[in-house]
Amino acid sequence: MEKIRIGVIGIGDISDVYLNNLKQYDAVEVTACASRGLGKAQKKAAQHGISKAYASGAEVIADPEVDLILNLTTPQAHFTYNLAALQAGKHVYTEKPLAMTYDEGRQLVSLAKEKGLLIGCAPDTFLGGRLQNIREMIDSGELGHITGGGAYFVGHGHEFHHPSPAFFYQPGAGPLYDMGPYYMTALLSLLGPVKQVCAMTTKAGETRIVPSGPSKGQVLPVDVETHICATLGFACGAVVNLVCSFDVWDSELPRLELYGTKGTVLIDEKDPISGPNLFGGDTLFRAPEQYRWAAPTRLPEHVNIPWTVVPNRHPFNSVSHADNPRGIGLVDLVYAMQDGRAPRASGDMALHSLEVMECIMKSAKEHVFCTPETAFERPAPLPVDFPASR
């Protein structure tokens, strides 16, 4: 089958990881890229052996030799380019979020279906070895029935390391829309759709001061809630707490844990920055026979029972933020196109994620329970020999 020709819009720092990874797969070929400046696009094209460079995303979308648009622009531009690409008859794979609002996302998914096109969306970190390991434990029954869990993104914001942090405290960002999609997608991929949401929010202050870097001393208006606590009721019966915060100085919470009738599984007991936004890492498990409070006398050897590290036979296990397999969701979408199946990093799941996040904010603002109207099919597990059997 002929390669799917990809045009990339947006060639910031994240683009190099995508472009390096896509070179490894015979099913795809990046043939065009665009930036707001032609010189920058030409430099990126020369760096990665891309044949065409353009000065605008519109030119890439208009190129008849491009089959699929990879949208790596900033979130505010996602809807505009994704819509234009679908209208031009191109398949789309976009960085998260799918769009800035649920209504915009719904337009995109509906248009893709109407035109018989595929639309996919990052994050694809749920296809990494660690979360696929947990998925295998769920599907095999090793964890029993999942009754609950917790997902925690907590830190103190991006002004400590980002050169232009103002955006993170404006509508469309904040901890929920910035990092929340990684945690939300992880939960959705493992547990399926959410049927009910309730939430409360707050924020530590109306302004922040950048402590270092090129923006040192800048006063940032905080126009979003920066501490969000939500309870998600899943259709499968699990009830999960989700906390996303830019107001926490330190924490020893696991990034994600699930409670099953046959044991508890978690990720990142020790590393506070390594959550579902990374592909790899250890999967930790505790079975009933390791329950620390089972004995009438709680001896030190009972309390200090170590977590079991679950063997992992799945691919894509990078624990690096700079060098990782980002883009396998796009590759899987291309294989899905060829195989006539649904992509794993699907537009339907991304739309549901967007709606659930919107429901969280609505619940907090209006003091109501919120019921999402969308649903999706839980993505199939990734084969251990991907892409050989895909």
XYZ file of C-alpha atoms in Angstrom:
390
model
C 0.000 0.000 0.000
C 1.220 3.517 -0.791
C 2.606 5.659 1.987
C 0.352 8.248 3.562
C 1.862 11.661 2.869
C 1.917 13.947 5.898
C 1.995 17.722 6.051
C 3.068 19.243 9.369
C 1.706 22.588 10.556
C 3.628 24.060 13.473
C 7.311 23.243 13.856
C 8.184 24.248 17.407
C 10.310 22.213 19.788
C 7.847 19.330 19.963
C 8.048 18.772 16.196
C 11.522 17.205 16.263
C 10.334 14.269 18.384
C 7.439 13.654 16.012
C 9.553 13.972 12.878
C 12.316 11.705 14.158
C 9.821 9.032 15.169
C 7.771 9.107 11.964
C 10.896 8.310 9.940
C 10.904 4.844 11.513
C 7.641 3.709 9.892
C 7.238 2.690 6.254
C 3.530 3.527 6.210
C 4.090 7.293 6.446
C 6.226 9.976 4.842
C 6.420 13.622 5.881
C 6.403 15.549 2.612
C 5.673 19.138 3.728
C 5.973 21.426 6.715
C 4.936 24.980 7.481
C 5.787 27.748 9.891
C 4.765 31.386 10.158
C 8.134 32.194 8.609
C 9.321 30.505 5.416
C 12.943 30.557 6.526
C 12.178 28.600 9.669
C 10.161 26.072 7.662
C 12.979 25.664 5.141
C 15.478 25.057 7.922
C 13.266 22.400 9.506
C 12.669 20.764 6.125
C 16.410 20.569 5.444
C 17.041 19.156 8.937
C 14.580 16.287 8.439
C 14.748 15.673 4.692
C 11.281 17.097 3.984
C 10.772 18.022 0.341
C 8.462 21.051 0.695
C 8.457 24.030 3.047
C 5.650 26.569 3.272
C 5.118 29.897 5.012
C 1.569 29.095 6.139
C -0.573 26.205 7.237
C -3.111 27.052 4.549
C -0.519 26.236 1.877
C 0.133 22.796 3.356
C -3.591 22.077 3.507
C -3.955 23.136 -0.139
C -1.127 20.854 -1.308
C -2.734 18.035 -3.352
C 0.180 15.742 -2.484
C -0.609 15.834 1.252
C -3.028 13.196 2.570
C -2.960 13.882 6.309
C -2.371 17.018 8.364
C -0.328 16.752 11.553
C -1.321 19.818 13.570
C 1.345 20.841 16.097
C 0.252 24.456 16.494
C -0.688 26.101 19.793
C -4.092 25.114 21.232
C -5.815 28.320 20.132
C -5.158 27.409 16.472
C -6.172 23.751 16.630
C -9.817 24.180 15.637
C -9.116 26.520 12.718
C -6.520 24.298 11.064
C -8.282 21.027 11.871
C -11.514 22.345 10.364
C -9.778 23.650 7.247
C -7.958 20.352 6.753
C -11.152 18.295 7.008
C -12.958 20.661 4.675
C -10.126 20.124 2.175
C -10.573 16.337 2.392
C -7.477 15.644 4.517
C -7.258 13.261 7.431
C -6.132 14.941 10.679
C -3.972 14.099 13.656
C -3.653 16.933 16.136
C -1.845 17.704 19.329
C -4.093 18.036 22.367
C -6.627 19.387 22.839
C -8.830 18.561 19.867
C -10.234 22.106 20.072
C -10.667 24.798 22.707
C -14.322 23.951 23.415
C -16.543 20.896 23.327
C -18.788 22.520 20.717
C -15.817 23.067 18.398
C -14.623 19.505 18.965
C -18.072 18.153 18.155
C -18.056 20.052 14.861
C -14.734 18.476 13.913
C -15.698 14.901 14.754
C -19.059 15.249 12.992
C -17.442 16.687 9.866
C -14.820 13.927 9.758
C -17.540 11.263 9.902
C -19.627 13.068 7.302
C -16.677 13.147 4.907
C -15.428 9.634 5.665
C -12.158 10.976 7.074
C -10.222 9.964 10.175
C -9.373 12.408 12.945
C -7.075 11.494 15.809
C -5.711 13.389 18.760
C -2.846 13.313 21.216
C -1.959 12.412 23.857
C -0.856 8.964 22.744
C 1.101 8.266 25.932
C -1.655 5.810 26.913
C -0.166 3.528 24.233
C 3.102 3.397 26.192
C 4.254 0.263 27.979
C 3.221 1.240 31.499
C -0.437 2.063 30.824
C -0.748 -0.861 28.399
C 0.597 -3.039 31.212
C -2.218 -1.840 33.459
C -4.723 -2.330 30.651
C -3.585 -5.956 30.350
C -4.048 -6.446 34.103
C -7.595 -5.066 33.876
C -8.563 -7.114 30.827
C -7.100 -10.343 32.238
C -9.062 -9.979 35.470
C -5.907 -9.793 37.574
C -7.194 -6.643 39.288
C -10.758 -7.875 39.595
C -13.522 -5.304 39.195
C -12.261 -1.706 39.297
C -14.263 0.144 41.931
C -12.308 3.378 42.233
C -9.076 5.241 41.818
C -7.264 8.535 41.818
C -5.328 10.645 39.320
C -3.217 13.530 40.563
C -1.415 16.206 38.589
C -0.101 18.548 41.261
C 2.710 21.087 41.076
C 3.245 24.827 41.228
C 2.864 25.925 37.636
C 5.133 26.582 34.694
C 6.575 30.002 35.518
C 9.618 28.288 37.027
C 10.820 26.834 33.729
C 8.780 28.138 30.783
C 10.122 31.198 28.879
C 6.577 32.558 28.237
C 4.322 31.256 31.013
C 1.489 33.817 30.818
C -0.730 31.591 28.648
C -0.944 28.893 31.298
C -3.050 31.191 33.497
C -5.510 32.243 30.803
C -8.752 30.609 29.554
C -8.032 27.477 27.559
C -5.138 26.526 29.822
C -4.769 26.167 33.571
C -3.834 22.791 35.060
C -6.947 21.010 33.762
C -6.603 21.891 30.075
C -2.798 21.946 30.073
C -1.893 18.645 31.767
C -5.320 17.220 32.476
C -5.681 15.626 29.003
C -2.835 13.176 29.784
C -4.523 12.024 32.976
C -8.017 12.052 31.487
C -6.961 10.067 28.428
C -5.155 7.524 30.585
C -8.325 6.961 32.632
C -10.605 6.829 29.589
C -8.368 4.341 27.791
C -8.375 2.065 30.837
C -11.945 2.440 32.081
C -14.045 3.695 29.160
C -16.491 6.622 29.133
C -17.542 8.826 32.039
C -21.269 9.020 32.814
C -21.357 11.619 35.610
C -19.157 14.458 36.897
C -19.086 16.669 39.967
C -16.357 19.131 40.903
C -15.153 22.083 42.943
C -12.381 24.552 42.098
C -10.383 27.372 43.624
C -7.167 29.332 43.069
C -4.351 30.529 45.281
C -4.267 34.107 44.032
C -5.191 36.599 41.328
C -1.590 37.120 40.154
C 1.756 35.311 40.033
C 5.280 36.634 39.707
C 7.726 34.873 37.396
C 10.738 33.942 39.572
C 13.393 33.392 36.897
C 14.225 33.219 33.201
C 13.603 35.795 30.452
C 10.285 36.876 32.000
C 11.659 37.238 35.542
C 9.647 39.713 37.590
C 6.677 39.733 35.236
C 3.317 39.801 37.005
C 0.959 37.231 35.495
C -2.809 37.730 35.800
C -4.468 34.474 36.882
C -7.776 34.300 35.008
C -8.446 30.581 35.470
C -9.021 28.280 38.413
C -5.710 26.721 39.432
C -6.835 23.965 41.807
C -9.484 21.585 40.472
C -10.971 18.605 42.336
C -13.376 16.385 40.409
C -15.138 13.101 40.999
C -15.738 11.057 37.862
C -18.335 8.295 37.743
C -17.495 5.879 34.932
C -20.001 3.775 33.014
C -18.061 0.677 34.146
C -18.957 1.503 37.761
C -15.634 2.951 38.943
C -15.575 6.253 40.836
C -12.290 8.152 40.425
C -10.952 11.338 42.006
C -9.080 13.697 39.669
C -6.993 16.561 41.064
C -5.229 19.041 38.768
C -3.373 21.870 40.471
C -0.827 24.630 39.959
C -1.054 25.463 43.693
C 0.890 22.588 45.278
C 4.500 23.039 46.404
C 5.197 19.349 46.859
C 3.434 16.016 47.103
C 4.040 12.297 47.548
C 0.793 11.260 45.879
C 1.037 8.645 43.136
C 0.290 10.099 39.726
C -2.408 7.509 39.082
C -3.765 4.516 40.977
C -6.693 2.148 40.492
C -8.461 0.098 43.148
C -9.639 -3.354 42.132
C -11.353 -6.081 44.104
C -8.174 -8.158 43.738
C -5.567 -5.490 44.408
C -4.282 -1.958 43.849
C -2.137 -0.840 40.908
C -0.331 2.477 40.663
C 2.277 4.444 38.780
C 4.972 6.806 40.044
C 4.951 6.324 43.773
C 8.323 8.106 43.997
C 8.711 10.436 40.992
C 6.451 13.509 41.346
C 6.840 14.648 37.708
C 6.517 11.319 35.924
C 2.856 10.694 35.270
C 0.680 9.620 32.336
C 2.450 12.272 30.258
C 5.326 9.792 29.878
C 5.231 6.478 28.017
C 7.294 4.313 30.356
C 7.998 3.669 34.009
C 7.225 1.013 36.584
C 3.827 -0.519 37.226
C 3.431 -1.191 40.962
C 0.955 -3.713 42.370
C -0.215 -4.812 45.799
C -2.342 -7.946 46.187
C -4.620 -8.805 49.164
C -1.962 -11.059 50.708
C 0.299 -7.983 50.957
C -2.291 -5.895 52.769
C -0.351 -4.029 55.435
C -3.089 -3.899 58.078
C -4.260 -7.522 57.909
C -2.416 -8.721 61.020
C -3.811 -7.932 64.494
C -0.333 -6.723 65.483
C 1.121 -4.315 62.946
C 4.789 -5.204 62.883
C 7.343 -3.102 60.963
C 7.852 -5.899 58.437
C 4.135 -5.724 57.659
C 3.951 -1.946 57.343
C 7.048 -1.766 55.135
C 6.065 -4.428 52.612
C 7.426 -3.212 49.253
C 5.227 -2.825 46.210
C 5.606 -5.512 43.550
C 7.004 -4.264 40.239
C 4.878 -5.875 37.520
C 6.884 -7.318 34.601
C 6.255 -5.410 31.394
C 6.346 -7.002 27.945
C 4.909 -4.022 26.083
C 6.805 -1.652 23.745
C 7.348 2.106 24.077
C 8.848 2.555 27.519
C 10.763 5.817 27.338
C 10.865 7.851 30.555
C 12.350 10.902 28.826
C 10.431 14.100 28.146
C 12.798 14.970 25.290
C 13.287 11.565 23.632
C 10.101 9.509 23.469
C 7.860 7.706 20.943
C 5.375 10.571 20.574
C 3.529 10.110 17.291
C 2.668 6.418 17.538
C -0.958 7.504 17.799
C -0.652 9.000 14.315
C 1.046 5.865 12.983
C -1.724 3.729 14.459
C -4.301 5.999 12.793
C -2.642 5.376 9.433
C -2.695 1.621 10.006
C -6.346 1.931 11.053
C -7.044 3.697 7.767
C -5.454 0.829 5.871
C -7.077 -1.905 7.980
C -10.566 -0.412 8.046
C -10.746 -0.174 11.842
C -11.040 2.570 14.448
C -7.824 4.355 15.475
C -6.808 3.995 19.105
C -6.101 7.703 19.703
C -9.497 8.496 18.226
C -11.373 11.732 17.764
C -14.301 10.193 19.649
C -12.210 9.620 22.778
C -10.610 13.080 22.494
C -14.059 14.657 22.144
C -15.317 12.814 25.225
C -12.239 13.964 27.143
C -12.914 17.554 26.106
C -16.568 17.292 27.115
C -15.710 15.780 30.507
C -13.248 18.605 31.212
C -15.921 21.127 30.248
C -18.359 19.295 32.540
C -15.857 19.608 35.395
C -15.739 23.367 35.043
C -19.525 23.600 34.613
C -20.128 21.486 37.713
C -17.824 23.664 39.783
C -19.304 26.926 38.525
C -22.979 25.950 38.721
C -22.792 23.561 41.722
C -24.461 20.739 39.791
C -23.786 17.196 38.698
C -23.038 17.105 34.974
C -23.785 14.223 32.599
C -21.710 14.001 29.391
C -23.701 13.318 26.247
C -20.882 11.673 24.295
C -19.438 8.184 24.572
C -16.794 6.169 22.735
C -15.520 2.638 22.292
C -12.612 1.927 24.616
C -9.551 1.653 22.339
C -8.215 -1.826 21.647
C -5.003 -2.741 23.480
C -1.791 -2.134 21.555
C -0.227 -5.424 20.391
C 3.049 -6.240 22.089
C 4.666 -6.612 18.658
C 3.260 -3.366 17.219
C 3.346 -2.629 14.325
C 3.896 -6.209 13.131
C 0.379 -7.135 14.262
C -1.368 -3.880 14.580
